[in-house]
Tab-separated table of C-alpha atoms in Angstrom:
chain	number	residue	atom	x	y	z
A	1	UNK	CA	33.205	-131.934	-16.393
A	2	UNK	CA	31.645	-132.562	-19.534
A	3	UNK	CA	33.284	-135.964	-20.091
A	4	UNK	CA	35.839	-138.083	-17.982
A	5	UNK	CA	38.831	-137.662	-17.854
A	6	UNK	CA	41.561	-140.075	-19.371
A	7	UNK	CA	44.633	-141.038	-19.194
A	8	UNK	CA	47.016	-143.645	-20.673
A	9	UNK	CA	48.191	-144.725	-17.772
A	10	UNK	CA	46.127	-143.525	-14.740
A	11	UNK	CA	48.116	-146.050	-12.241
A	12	UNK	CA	51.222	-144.056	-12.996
A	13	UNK	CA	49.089	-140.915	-11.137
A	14	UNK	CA	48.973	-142.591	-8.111
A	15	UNK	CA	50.810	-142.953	-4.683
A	16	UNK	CA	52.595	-146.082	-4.522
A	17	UNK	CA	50.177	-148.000	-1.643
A	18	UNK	CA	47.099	-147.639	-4.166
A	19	UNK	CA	49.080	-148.990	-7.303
A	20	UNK	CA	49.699	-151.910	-4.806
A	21	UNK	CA	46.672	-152.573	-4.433
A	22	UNK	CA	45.873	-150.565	-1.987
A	23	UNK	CA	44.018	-147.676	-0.788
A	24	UNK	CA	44.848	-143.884	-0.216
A	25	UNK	CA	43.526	-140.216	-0.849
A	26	UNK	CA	44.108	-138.581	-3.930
A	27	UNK	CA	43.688	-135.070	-4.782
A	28	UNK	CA	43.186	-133.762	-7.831
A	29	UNK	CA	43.390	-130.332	-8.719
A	30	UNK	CA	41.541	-128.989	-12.122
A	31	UNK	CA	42.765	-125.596	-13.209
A	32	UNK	CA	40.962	-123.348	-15.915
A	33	UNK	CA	40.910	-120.229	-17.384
A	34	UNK	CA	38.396	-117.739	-16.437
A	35	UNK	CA	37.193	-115.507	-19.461
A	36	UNK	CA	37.686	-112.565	-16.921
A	37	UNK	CA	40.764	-111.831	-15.341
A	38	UNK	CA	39.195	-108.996	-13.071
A	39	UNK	CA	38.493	-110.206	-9.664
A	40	UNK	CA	34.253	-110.431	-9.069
A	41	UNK	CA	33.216	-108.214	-6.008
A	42	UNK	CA	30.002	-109.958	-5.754
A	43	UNK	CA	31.629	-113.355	-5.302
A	44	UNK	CA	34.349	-111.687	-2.931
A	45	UNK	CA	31.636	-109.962	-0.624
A	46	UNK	CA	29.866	-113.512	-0.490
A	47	UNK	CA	32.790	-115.768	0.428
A	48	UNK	CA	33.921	-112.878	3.145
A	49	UNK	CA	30.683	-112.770	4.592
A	50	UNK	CA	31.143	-116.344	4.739
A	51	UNK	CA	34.442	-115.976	6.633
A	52	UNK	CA	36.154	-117.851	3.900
A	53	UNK	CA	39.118	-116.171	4.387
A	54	UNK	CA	39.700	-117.122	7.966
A	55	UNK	CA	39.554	-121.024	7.248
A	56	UNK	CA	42.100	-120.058	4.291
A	57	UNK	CA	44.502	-118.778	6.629
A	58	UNK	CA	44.134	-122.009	9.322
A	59	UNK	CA	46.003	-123.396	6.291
A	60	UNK	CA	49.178	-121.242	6.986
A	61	UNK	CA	49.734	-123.544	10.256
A	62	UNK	CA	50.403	-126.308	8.891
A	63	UNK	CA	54.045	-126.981	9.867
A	64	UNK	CA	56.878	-127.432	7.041
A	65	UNK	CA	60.608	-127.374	7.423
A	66	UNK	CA	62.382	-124.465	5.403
A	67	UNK	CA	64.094	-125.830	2.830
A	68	UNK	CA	61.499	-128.667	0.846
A	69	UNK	CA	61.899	-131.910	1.621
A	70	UNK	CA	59.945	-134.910	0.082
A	71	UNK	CA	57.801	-135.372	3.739
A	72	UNK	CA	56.582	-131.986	3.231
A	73	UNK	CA	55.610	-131.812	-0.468
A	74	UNK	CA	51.678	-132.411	-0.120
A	75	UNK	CA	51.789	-129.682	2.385
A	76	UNK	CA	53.581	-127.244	0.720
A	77	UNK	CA	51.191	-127.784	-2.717
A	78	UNK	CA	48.521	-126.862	0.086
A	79	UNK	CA	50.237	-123.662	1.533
A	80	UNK	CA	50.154	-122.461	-2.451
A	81	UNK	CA	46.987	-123.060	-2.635
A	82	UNK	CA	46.050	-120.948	0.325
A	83	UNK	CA	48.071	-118.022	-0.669
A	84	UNK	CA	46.270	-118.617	-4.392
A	85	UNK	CA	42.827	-118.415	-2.691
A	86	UNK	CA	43.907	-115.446	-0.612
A	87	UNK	CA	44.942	-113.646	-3.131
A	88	UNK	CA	42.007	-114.393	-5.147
A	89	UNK	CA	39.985	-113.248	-2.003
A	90	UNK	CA	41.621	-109.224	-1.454
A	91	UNK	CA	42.600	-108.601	-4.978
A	92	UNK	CA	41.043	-105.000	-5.179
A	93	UNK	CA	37.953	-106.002	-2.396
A	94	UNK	CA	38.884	-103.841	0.293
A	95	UNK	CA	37.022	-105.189	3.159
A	96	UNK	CA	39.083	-108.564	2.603
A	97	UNK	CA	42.098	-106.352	2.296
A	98	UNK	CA	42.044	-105.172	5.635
A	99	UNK	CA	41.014	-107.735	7.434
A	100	UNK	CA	43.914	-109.478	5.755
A	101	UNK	CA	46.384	-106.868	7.474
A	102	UNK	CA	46.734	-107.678	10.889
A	103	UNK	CA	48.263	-111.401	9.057
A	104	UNK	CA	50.729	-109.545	7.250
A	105	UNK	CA	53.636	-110.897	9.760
A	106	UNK	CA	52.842	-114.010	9.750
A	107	UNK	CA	52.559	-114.334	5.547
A	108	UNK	CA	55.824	-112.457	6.046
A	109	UNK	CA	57.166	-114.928	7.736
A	110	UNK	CA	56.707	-117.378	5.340
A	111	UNK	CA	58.881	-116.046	2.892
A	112	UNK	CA	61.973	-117.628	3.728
A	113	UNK	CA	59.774	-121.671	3.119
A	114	UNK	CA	60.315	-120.793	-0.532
A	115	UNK	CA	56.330	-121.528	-1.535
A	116	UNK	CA	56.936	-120.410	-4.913
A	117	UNK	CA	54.671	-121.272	-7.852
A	118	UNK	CA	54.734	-119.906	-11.501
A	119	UNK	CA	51.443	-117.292	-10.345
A	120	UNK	CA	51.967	-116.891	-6.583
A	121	UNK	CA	54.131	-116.513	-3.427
A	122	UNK	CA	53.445	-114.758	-0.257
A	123	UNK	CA	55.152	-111.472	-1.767
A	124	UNK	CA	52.262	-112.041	-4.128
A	125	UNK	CA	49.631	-112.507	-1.108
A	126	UNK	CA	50.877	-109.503	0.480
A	127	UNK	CA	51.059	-107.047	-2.685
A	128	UNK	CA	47.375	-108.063	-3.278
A	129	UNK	CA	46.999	-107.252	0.646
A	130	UNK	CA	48.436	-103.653	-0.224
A	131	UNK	CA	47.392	-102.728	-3.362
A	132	UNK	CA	45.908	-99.165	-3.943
A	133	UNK	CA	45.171	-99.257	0.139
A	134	UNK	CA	46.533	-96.308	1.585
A	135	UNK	CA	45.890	-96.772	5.441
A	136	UNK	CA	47.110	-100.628	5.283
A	137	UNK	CA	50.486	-99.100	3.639
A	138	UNK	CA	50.426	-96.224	6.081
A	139	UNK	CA	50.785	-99.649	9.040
A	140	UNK	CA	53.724	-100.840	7.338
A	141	UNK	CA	56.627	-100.574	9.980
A	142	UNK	CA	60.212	-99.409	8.951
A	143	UNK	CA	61.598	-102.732	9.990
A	144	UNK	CA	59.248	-105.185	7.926
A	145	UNK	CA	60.930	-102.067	4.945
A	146	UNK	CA	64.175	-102.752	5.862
A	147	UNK	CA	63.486	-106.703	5.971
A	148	UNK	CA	62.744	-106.566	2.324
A	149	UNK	CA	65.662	-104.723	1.493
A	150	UNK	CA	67.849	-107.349	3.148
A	151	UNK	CA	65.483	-110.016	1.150
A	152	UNK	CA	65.993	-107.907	-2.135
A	153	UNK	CA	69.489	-108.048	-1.543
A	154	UNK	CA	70.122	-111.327	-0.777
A	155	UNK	CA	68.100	-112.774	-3.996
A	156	UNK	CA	68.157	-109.761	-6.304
A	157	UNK	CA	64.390	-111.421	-6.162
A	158	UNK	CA	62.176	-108.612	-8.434
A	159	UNK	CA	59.065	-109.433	-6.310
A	160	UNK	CA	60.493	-107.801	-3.628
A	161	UNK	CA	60.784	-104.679	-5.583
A	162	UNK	CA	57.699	-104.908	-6.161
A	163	UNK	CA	56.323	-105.244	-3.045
A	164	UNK	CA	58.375	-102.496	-1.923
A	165	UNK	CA	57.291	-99.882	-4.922
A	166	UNK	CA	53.617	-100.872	-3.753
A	167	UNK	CA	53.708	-99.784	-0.368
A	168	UNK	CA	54.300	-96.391	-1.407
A	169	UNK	CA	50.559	-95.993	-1.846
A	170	UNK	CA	48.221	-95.829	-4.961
A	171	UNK	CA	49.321	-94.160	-7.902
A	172	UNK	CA	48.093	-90.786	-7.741
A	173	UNK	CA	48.835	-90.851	-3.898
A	174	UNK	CA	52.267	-91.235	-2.887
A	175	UNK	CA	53.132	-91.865	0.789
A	176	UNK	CA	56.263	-89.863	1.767
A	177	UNK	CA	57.442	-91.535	4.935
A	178	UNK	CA	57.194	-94.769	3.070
A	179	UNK	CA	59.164	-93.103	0.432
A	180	UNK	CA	61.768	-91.974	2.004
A	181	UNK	CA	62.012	-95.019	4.574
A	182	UNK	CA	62.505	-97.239	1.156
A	183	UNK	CA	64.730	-95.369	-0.742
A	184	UNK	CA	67.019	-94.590	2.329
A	185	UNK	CA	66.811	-98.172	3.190
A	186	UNK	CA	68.205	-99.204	-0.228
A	187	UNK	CA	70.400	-95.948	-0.317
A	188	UNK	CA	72.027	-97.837	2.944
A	189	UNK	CA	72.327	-101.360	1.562
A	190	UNK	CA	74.793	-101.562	-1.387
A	191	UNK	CA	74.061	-105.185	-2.163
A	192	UNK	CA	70.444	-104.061	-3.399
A	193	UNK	CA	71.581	-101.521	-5.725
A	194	UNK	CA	71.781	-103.226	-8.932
A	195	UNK	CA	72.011	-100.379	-10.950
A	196	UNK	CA	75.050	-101.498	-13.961
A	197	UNK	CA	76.885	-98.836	-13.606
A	198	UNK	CA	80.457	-98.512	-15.516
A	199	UNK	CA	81.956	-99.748	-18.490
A	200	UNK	CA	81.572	-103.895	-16.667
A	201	UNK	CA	78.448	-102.560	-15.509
A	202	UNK	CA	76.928	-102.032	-18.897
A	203	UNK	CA	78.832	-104.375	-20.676
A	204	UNK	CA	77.432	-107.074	-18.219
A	205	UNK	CA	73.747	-105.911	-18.700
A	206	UNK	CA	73.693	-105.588	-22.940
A	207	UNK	CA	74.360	-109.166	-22.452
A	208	UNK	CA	71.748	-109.926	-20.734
A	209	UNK	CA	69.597	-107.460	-22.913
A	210	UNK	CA	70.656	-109.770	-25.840
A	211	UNK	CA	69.229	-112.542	-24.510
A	212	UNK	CA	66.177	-110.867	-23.850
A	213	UNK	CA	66.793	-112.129	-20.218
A	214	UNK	CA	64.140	-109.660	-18.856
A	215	UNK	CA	61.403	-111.837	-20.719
A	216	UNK	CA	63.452	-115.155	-20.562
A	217	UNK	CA	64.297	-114.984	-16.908
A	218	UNK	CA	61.504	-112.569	-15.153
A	219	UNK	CA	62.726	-113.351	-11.928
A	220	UNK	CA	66.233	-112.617	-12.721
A	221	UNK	CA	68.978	-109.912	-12.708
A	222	UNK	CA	68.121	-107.914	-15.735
A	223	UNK	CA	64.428	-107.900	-14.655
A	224	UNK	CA	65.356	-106.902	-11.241
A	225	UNK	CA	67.217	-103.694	-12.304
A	226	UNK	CA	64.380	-102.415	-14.212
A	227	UNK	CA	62.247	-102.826	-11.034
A	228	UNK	CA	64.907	-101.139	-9.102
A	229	UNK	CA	65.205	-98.123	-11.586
A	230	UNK	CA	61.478	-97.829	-11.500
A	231	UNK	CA	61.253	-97.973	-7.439
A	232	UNK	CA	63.937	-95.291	-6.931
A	233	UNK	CA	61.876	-93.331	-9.599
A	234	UNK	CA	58.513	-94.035	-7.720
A	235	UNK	CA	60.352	-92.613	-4.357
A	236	UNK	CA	61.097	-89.599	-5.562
A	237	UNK	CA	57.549	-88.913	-7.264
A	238	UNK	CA	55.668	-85.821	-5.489
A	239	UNK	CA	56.867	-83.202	-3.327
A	240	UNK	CA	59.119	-85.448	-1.925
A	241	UNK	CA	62.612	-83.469	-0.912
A	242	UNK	CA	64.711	-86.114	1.168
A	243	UNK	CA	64.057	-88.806	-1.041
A	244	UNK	CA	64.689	-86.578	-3.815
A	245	UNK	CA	68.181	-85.411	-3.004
A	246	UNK	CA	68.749	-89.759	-1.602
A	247	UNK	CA	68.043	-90.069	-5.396
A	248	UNK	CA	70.220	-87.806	-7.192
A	249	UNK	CA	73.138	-89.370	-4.929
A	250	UNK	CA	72.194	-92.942	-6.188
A	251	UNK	CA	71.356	-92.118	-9.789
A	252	UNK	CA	73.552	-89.173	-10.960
A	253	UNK	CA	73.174	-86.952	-14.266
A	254	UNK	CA	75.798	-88.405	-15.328
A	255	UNK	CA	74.342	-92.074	-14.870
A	256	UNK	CA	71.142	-90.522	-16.682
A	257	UNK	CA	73.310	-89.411	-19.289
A	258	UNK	CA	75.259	-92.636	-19.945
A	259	UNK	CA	72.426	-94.953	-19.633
A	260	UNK	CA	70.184	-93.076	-21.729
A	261	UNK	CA	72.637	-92.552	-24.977
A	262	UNK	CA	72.827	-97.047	-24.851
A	263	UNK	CA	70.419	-97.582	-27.646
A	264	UNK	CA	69.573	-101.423	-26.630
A	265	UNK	CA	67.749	-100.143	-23.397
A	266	UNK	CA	64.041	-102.194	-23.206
A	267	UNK	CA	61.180	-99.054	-23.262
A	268	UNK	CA	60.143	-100.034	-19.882
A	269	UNK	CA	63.897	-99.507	-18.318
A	270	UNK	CA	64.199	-96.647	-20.810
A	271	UNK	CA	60.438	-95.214	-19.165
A	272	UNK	CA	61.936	-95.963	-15.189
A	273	UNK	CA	64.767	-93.593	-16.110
A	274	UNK	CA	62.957	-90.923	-17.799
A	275	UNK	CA	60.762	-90.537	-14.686
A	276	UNK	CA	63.305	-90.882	-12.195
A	277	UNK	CA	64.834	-87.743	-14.420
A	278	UNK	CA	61.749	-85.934	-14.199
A	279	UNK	CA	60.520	-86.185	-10.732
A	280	UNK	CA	64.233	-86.371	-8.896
A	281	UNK	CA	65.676	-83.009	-11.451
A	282	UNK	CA	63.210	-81.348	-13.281
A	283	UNK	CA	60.083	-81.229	-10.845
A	284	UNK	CA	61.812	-81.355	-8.017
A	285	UNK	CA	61.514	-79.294	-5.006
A	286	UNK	CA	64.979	-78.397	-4.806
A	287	UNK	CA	66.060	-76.618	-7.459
A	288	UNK	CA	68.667	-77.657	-10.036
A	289	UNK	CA	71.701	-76.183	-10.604
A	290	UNK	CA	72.562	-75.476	-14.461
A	291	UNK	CA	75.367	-77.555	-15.413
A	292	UNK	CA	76.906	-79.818	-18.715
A	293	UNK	CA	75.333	-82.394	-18.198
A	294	UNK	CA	71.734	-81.032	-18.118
A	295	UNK	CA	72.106	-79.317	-21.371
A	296	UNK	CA	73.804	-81.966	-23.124
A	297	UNK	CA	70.369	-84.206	-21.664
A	298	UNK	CA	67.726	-81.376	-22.691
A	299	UNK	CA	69.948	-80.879	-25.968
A	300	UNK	CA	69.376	-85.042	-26.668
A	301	UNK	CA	65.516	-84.950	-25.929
A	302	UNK	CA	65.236	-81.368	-28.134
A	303	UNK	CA	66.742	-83.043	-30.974
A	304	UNK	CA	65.072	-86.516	-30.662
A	305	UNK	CA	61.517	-84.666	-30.341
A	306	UNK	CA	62.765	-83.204	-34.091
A	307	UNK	CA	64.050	-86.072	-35.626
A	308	UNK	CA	60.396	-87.271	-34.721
A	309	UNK	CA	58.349	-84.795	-36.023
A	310	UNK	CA	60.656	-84.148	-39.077
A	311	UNK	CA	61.449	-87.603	-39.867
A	312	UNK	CA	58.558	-90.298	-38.220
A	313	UNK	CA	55.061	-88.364	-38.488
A	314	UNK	CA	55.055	-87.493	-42.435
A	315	UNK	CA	56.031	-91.507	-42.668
A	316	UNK	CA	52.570	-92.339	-40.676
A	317	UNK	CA	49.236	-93.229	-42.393
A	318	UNK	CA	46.590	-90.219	-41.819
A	319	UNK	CA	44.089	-92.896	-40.184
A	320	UNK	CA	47.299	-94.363	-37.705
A	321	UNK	CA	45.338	-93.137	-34.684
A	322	UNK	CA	42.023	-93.846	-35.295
A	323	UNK	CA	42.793	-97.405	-36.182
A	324	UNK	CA	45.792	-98.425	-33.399
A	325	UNK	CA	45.010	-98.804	-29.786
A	326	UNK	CA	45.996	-96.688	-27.277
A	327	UNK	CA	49.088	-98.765	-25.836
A	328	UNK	CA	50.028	-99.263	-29.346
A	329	UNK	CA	50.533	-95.485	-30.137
A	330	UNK	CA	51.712	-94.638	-26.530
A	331	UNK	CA	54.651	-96.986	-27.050
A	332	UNK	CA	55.000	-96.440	-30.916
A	333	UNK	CA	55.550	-92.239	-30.040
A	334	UNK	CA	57.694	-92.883	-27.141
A	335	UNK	CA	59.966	-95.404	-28.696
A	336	UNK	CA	60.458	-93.115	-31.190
A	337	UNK	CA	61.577	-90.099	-29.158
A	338	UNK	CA	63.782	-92.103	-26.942
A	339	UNK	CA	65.734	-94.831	-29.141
């Protein structure tokens, strides 16, 4: 620290024996913010050599009842911090990754302790644990799938969506069997299908679009129905036949349709449905039948793509690309063919 730190009333900070008078330890905790976000190899390959990670996880031991209680609240700031550190430890660094796999139960069972801080939980741990690493996703049993769907449906919780959409593999790489054995798995559970559907359905979610409760409330309902649409999407992504036609029964033409013409849609949930569309109907392996509901779809797109190019590109300054970054113009063009 460059100079002390100070506080008005530093007794105030302190556990009750040592503002009697007495003595007791104190920790103090001093975050900052790196000027990197991306993880640094170097400094992961050092602290695993130094088997950091296996002192981290003695941490996990310690024993805390389920729901928090007062006893238990130095403990619990401590179980955080270990799933902070672990994280911190595999995120994109491989060799921590899987040595971090054969823990995955026991982070797993952790879950239900609640250890939830604004930048970490276990789900957290474990996405970092899974993240664009095929062969650790490959060990992930069909139960510990259907144990998040229970979770998912339980809490409507979007970090289990998450960690469900991850273990499908990397991006480019989708793992069938865990693709089907998610989207089945939800397919099976009616409580996790969030998906709005009807006139209550809809009506229910443009209020919560109103309220902007996807940005307000990121671990709520609105932001766990985007997740949803995107992880049904994700299952159906590559030659993927079962999950494709466990899809189209979830998520109808129709649905596509309906949900598509609501003009309030966020681009992200508007994005999940266009893909699940694409890789559940149009690239599909089974074919699609021709029917009113398809045209009336490829009819919308047709005449949004025109309204674009008629209407929205003579508007834009000659120099618009050169001068706007790439995120900028992706979502500028596709907001514009899709609202």
């Amino acid at each position: 620290l460059e100079t002390a730190i100070s506080v008005a009333n530093p007794t105030a900070f302190a556990p009750k024996e040592m503002q009697d008078g007495g003595t007791s330890e104190v920790f103090i905790f001093l975050e900052c913010r790196a000027e990197s976000v991306e993880p640094n190899p170097d400094l992961q390959l050092l602290l695993y050599n130094m088997g950091a990670h296996d002192i981290v996880l003695r941490f996990l031991n310690l024993p805390v009842a389920v729901l928090p209680v007062p006893d238990d609240f130095g403990k619990r700031q401590v179980l955080i911090a270990a799933y902070r550190m672990l994280k911190a430890l595999c995120s994109g660094f491989k060799v921590t990754q899987l040595a971090l796999v054969p823990h995955i139960d026991k982070i797993t069972s952790q879950i239900e302790l609640q250890l939830i801080s604004h930048d970490i939980t276990p789900t957290g741990c474990l996405i970092s644990i899974l993240k664009d690493n095929p062969s650790a996703c490959m060990q992930i049993s069909d139960d510990l799938i259907r144990r998040f769907i229970r979770m998912a449906a339980e809490s409507h919780a979007p970090r289990f969506i998450r960690f469900l959409r991850n273990i499908t593999g990397p991006e480019e790489q989708p793992i069938l069997r865990t693709q089907f054995f998610v989207i089945q798995g939800i397919s099976e559970n009616i409580d996790a299908q969030v998906f709005f559907d009807g006139e209550e359905g809809i009506k229910e979610r443009d209020e919560l679009i109103a309220k902007n409760d996807h940005i307000n409330n990121p671990r709520g309902k609105l932001a766990y129905h985007i997740e949803l649409i995107g992880l049904v999407a994700r299952c159906t992504e590559g030659i993927a036949p079962g999950p494709e036609m466990v899809g189209r029964s979830l998520i109808t033409l129709t649905d596509i349709m309906r949900h598509l013409n609501c003009s309030n849609l966020p681009l992200t949930l508007r994005a999940n449905y266009l893909a699940f569309f694409d890789e559940a109907y149009l690239f599909a392996k089974r074919p699609l039948e021709k029917s009113n509901e398809l045209i009336v779809l490829l009819n919308m797109f047709a005449n949004r793509v025109e309204n674009y190019v008629r209407d929205t590109l003579p508007s834009l300054d000659r120099d618009f690309d050169r001068f706007s970054p790439e995120g900028q113009l992706t979502e500028y063009v596709f907001g514009s063919l899709t609202t």
